[in-house]
Short mmCIF file of C-alpha atoms in Angstrom, two decimals:
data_model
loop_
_atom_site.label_atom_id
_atom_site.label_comp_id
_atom_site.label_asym_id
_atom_site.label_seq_id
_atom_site.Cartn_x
_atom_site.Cartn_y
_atom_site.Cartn_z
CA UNK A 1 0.00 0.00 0.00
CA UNK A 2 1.44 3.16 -1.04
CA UNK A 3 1.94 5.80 1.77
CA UNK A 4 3.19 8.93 -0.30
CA UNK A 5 1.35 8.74 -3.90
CA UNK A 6 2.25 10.66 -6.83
CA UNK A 7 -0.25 10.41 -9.11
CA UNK A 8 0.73 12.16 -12.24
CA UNK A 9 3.83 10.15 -13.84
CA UNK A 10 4.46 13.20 -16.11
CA UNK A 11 4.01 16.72 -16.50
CA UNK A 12 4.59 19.20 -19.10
CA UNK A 13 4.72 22.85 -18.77
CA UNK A 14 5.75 25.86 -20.73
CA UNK A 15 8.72 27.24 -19.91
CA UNK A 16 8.25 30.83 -18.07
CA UNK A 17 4.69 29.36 -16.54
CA UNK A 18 4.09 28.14 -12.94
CA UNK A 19 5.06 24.37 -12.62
CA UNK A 20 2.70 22.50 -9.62
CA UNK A 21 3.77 19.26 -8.72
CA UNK A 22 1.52 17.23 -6.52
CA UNK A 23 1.52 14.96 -3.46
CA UNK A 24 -0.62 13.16 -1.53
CA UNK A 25 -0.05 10.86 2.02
CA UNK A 26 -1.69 8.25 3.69
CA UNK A 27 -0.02 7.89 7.14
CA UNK A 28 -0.71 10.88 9.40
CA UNK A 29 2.28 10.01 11.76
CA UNK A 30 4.40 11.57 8.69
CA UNK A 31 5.86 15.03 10.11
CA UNK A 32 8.11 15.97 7.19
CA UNK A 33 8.08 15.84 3.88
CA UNK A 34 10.98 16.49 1.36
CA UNK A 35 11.15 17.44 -2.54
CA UNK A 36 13.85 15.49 -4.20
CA UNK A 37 15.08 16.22 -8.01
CA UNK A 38 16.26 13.56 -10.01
CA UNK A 39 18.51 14.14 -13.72
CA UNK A 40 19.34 10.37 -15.47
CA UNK A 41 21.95 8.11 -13.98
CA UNK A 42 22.20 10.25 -11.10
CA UNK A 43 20.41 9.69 -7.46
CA UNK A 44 17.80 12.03 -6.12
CA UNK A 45 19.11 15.18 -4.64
CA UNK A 46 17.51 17.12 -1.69
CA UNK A 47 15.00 20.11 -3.57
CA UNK A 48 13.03 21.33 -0.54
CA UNK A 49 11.66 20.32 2.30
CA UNK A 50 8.70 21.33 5.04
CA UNK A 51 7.96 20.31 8.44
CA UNK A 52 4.34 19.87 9.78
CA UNK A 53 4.07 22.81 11.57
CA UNK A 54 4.61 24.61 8.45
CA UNK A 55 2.01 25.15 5.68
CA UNK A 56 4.51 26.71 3.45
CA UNK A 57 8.40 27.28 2.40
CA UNK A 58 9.23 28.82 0.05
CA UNK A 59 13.45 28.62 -1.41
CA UNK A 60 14.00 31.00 -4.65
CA UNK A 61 11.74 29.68 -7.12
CA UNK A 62 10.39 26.79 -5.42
CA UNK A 63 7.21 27.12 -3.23
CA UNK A 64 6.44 23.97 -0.97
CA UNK A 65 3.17 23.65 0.94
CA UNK A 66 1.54 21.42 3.11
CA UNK A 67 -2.11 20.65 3.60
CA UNK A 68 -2.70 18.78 6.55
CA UNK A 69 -6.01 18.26 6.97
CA UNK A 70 -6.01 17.02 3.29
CA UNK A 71 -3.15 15.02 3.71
CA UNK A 72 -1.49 16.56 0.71
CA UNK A 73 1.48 19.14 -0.64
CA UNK A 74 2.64 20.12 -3.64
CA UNK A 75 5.34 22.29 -5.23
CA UNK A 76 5.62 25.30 -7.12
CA UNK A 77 8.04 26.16 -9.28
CA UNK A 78 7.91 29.55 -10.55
CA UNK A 79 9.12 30.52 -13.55
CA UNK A 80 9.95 27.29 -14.88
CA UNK A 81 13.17 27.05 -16.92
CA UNK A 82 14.79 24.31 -19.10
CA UNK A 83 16.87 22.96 -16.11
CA UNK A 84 13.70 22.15 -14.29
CA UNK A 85 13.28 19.46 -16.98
CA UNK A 86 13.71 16.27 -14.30
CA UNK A 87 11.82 13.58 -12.18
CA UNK A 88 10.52 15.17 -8.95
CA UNK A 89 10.05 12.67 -5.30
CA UNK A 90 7.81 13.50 -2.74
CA UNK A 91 8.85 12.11 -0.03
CA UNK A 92 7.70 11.66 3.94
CA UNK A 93 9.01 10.48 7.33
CA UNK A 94 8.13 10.16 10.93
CA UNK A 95 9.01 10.98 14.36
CA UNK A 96 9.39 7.77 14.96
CA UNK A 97 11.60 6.75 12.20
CA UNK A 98 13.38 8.88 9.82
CA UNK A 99 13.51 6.37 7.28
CA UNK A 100 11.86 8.54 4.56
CA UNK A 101 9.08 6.77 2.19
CA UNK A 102 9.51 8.01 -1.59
CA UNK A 103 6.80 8.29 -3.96
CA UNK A 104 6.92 7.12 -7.22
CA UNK A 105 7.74 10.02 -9.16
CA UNK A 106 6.94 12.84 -11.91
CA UNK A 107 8.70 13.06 -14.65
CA UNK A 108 8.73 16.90 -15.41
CA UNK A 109 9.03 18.28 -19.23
CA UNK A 110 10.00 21.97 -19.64
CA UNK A 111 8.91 22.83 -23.32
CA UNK A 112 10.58 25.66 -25.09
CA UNK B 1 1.18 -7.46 -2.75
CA UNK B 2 3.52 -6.26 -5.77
CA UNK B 3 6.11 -4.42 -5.20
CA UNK B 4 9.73 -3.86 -4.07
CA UNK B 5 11.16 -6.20 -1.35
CA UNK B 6 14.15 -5.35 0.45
CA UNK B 7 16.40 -7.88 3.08
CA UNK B 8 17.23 -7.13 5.91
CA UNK B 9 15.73 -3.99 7.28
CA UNK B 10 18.77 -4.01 9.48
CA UNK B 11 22.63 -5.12 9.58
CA UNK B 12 25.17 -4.84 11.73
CA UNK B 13 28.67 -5.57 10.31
CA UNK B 14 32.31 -5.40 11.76
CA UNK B 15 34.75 -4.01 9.49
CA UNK B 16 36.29 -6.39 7.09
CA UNK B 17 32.55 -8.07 6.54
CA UNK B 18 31.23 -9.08 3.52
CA UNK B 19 27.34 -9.15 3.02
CA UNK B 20 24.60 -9.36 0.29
CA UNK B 21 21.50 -6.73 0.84
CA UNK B 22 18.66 -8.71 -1.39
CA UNK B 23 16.52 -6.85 -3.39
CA UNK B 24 13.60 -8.27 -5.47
CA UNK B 25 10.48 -6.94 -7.36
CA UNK B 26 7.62 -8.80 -8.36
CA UNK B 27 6.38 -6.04 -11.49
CA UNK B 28 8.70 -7.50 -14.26
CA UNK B 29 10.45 -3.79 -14.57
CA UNK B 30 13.81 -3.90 -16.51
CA UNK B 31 14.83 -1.35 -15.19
CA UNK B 32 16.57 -1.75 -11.15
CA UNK B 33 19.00 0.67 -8.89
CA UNK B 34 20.47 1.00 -5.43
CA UNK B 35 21.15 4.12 -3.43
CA UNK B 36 22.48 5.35 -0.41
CA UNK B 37 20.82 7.84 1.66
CA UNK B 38 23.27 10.19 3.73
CA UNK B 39 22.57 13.16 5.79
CA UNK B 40 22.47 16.38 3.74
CA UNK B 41 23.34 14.28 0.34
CA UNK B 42 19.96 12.78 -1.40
CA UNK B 43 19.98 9.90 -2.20
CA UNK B 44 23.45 9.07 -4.31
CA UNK B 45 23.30 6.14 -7.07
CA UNK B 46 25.61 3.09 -6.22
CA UNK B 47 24.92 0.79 -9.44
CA UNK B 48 21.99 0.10 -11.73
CA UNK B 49 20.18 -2.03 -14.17
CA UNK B 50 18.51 -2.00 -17.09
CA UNK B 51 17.82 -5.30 -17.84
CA UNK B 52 18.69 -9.24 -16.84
CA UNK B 53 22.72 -9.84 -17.50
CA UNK B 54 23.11 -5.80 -17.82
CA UNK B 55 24.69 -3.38 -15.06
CA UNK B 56 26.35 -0.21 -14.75
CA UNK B 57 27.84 2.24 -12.15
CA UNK B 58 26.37 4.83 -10.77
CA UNK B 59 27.99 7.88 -8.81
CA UNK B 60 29.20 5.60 -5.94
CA UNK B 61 30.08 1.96 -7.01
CA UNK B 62 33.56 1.40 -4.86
CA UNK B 63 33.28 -1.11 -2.42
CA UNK B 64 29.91 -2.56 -4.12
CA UNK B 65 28.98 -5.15 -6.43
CA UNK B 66 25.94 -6.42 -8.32
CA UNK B 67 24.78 -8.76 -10.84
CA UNK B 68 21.08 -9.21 -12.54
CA UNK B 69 21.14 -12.98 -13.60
CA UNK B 70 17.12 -12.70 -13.20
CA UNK B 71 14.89 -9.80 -14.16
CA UNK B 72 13.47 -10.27 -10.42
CA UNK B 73 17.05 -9.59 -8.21
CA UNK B 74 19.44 -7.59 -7.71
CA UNK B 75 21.33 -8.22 -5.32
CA UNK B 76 23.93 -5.25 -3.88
CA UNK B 77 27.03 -6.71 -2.47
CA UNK B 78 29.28 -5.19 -0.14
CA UNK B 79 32.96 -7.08 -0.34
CA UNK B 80 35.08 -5.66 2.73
CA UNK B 81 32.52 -3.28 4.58
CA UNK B 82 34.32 0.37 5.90
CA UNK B 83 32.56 2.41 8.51
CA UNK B 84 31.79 4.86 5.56
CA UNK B 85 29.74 2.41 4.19
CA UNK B 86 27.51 2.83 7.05
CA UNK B 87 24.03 4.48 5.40
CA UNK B 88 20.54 3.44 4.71
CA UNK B 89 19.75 1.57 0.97
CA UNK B 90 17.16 2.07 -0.76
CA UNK B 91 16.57 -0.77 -4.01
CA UNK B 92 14.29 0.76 -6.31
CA UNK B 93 12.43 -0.45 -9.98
CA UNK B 94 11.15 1.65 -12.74
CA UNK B 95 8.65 1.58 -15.54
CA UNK B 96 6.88 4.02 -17.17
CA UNK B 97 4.00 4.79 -14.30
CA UNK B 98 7.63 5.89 -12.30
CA UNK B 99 9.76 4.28 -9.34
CA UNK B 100 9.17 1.89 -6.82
CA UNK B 101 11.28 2.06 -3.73
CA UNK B 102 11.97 -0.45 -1.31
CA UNK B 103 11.63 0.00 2.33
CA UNK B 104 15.15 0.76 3.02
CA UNK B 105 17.68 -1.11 4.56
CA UNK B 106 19.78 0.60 7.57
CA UNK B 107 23.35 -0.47 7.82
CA UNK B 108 25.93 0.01 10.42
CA UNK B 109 29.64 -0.64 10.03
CA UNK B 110 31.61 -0.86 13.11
#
């Protein structure tokens, strides 16, 4: 059973416009959630993160936030640029654990 | 249930050690990698596969070996464990709907 669900595998979005990736969790014992970017043959690197107290954070261009009650977050990227073009993890952990659970991924296309 | 199974959850080596952290998927994806999680450094590649007989190195790959002799395994072996090699690993498979991650394995060297 997925715990941190991605649901759109891909995205495209002109480049200049607003870029909203979204996120939604199961497990309510999640207290922080993390944006990770990934470019081929590389791993995931750290994008952003938020912690539950939070319902926003926002790091140049990229705009986290955090809907508790709906169990769900999603990122902004504003404007989108060419480099953006990558595969974006939403990701969540516990108190209890910090073993973070990934979700599956979206695959984001800048278009020219 | 399908998905991405990961063994053990948790090792405890002594330096010198040599140990096999099991990784299998049940979706027939070609496509399989490990990482290691550090603090403050994402999730770095260590190796990956793209299909059954086919593997390649990622950012990481000293002091780790794999091999994909079935489209279901891939195992990640570790041939003289260091304390550096102390991290959590994370086995995941793609296809086209995106990546399926394992539950993480936690690994300490001492």
């Amino acid at each position: 059973d997925q715990q941190v669900k991605q649901n759109s595998p891909s995205l495209s979005v002109q480049e200049g416009r607003i870029s909203i990736l979204n996120c939604d969790y199961t497990n309510s014992m999640f207290d922080y959630f993390l944006w990770y970017k990934k470019y081929p043959a590389e791993g995931p690197t750290f994008l952003i993160s938020i912690s539950s107290i939070k319902d926003k954070n926002e790091d140049g261009r990229f705009t986290v936030f955090l809907n508790k009650s709906a169990k769900h977050l999603s990122l902004h990227i504003v404007p989108s640029q060419p480099g953006d073009s990558a595969v974006y993890f939403c990701a969540a952990s516990g108190v209890s654990d910090d073993k973070i659970i990934f979700g599956k991924g979206t695959r984001l296309h800048i278009l020219p | 249930n399908a998905g991405v199974t990961q063994t053990p959850k948790f090792q405890v080596l002594k330096t010198g050690q040599s140990m096999t952290l099991q990784c299998a998927q049940d979706m027939n994806h070609e496509y399989m990698s490990w990482y290691r999680q550090d603090p403050g450094m994402g999730l770095r590649l260590i190796h990956y596969s793209v299909g059954a007989g086919i593997t390649d190195q990622g950012e990481v790959p000293n002091g780790y070996n794999v091999s994909r002799s079935t489209t279901e395994d891939f195992p990640l072996r570790l041939l003289s464990a260091a304390p550096s090699q102390t991290s959590v690993y994370f086995c995941a498979s793609v296809d086209k709907e995106g990546y399926t991650f394992g539950s993480g394995t936690r690994l300490t060297v001492v």
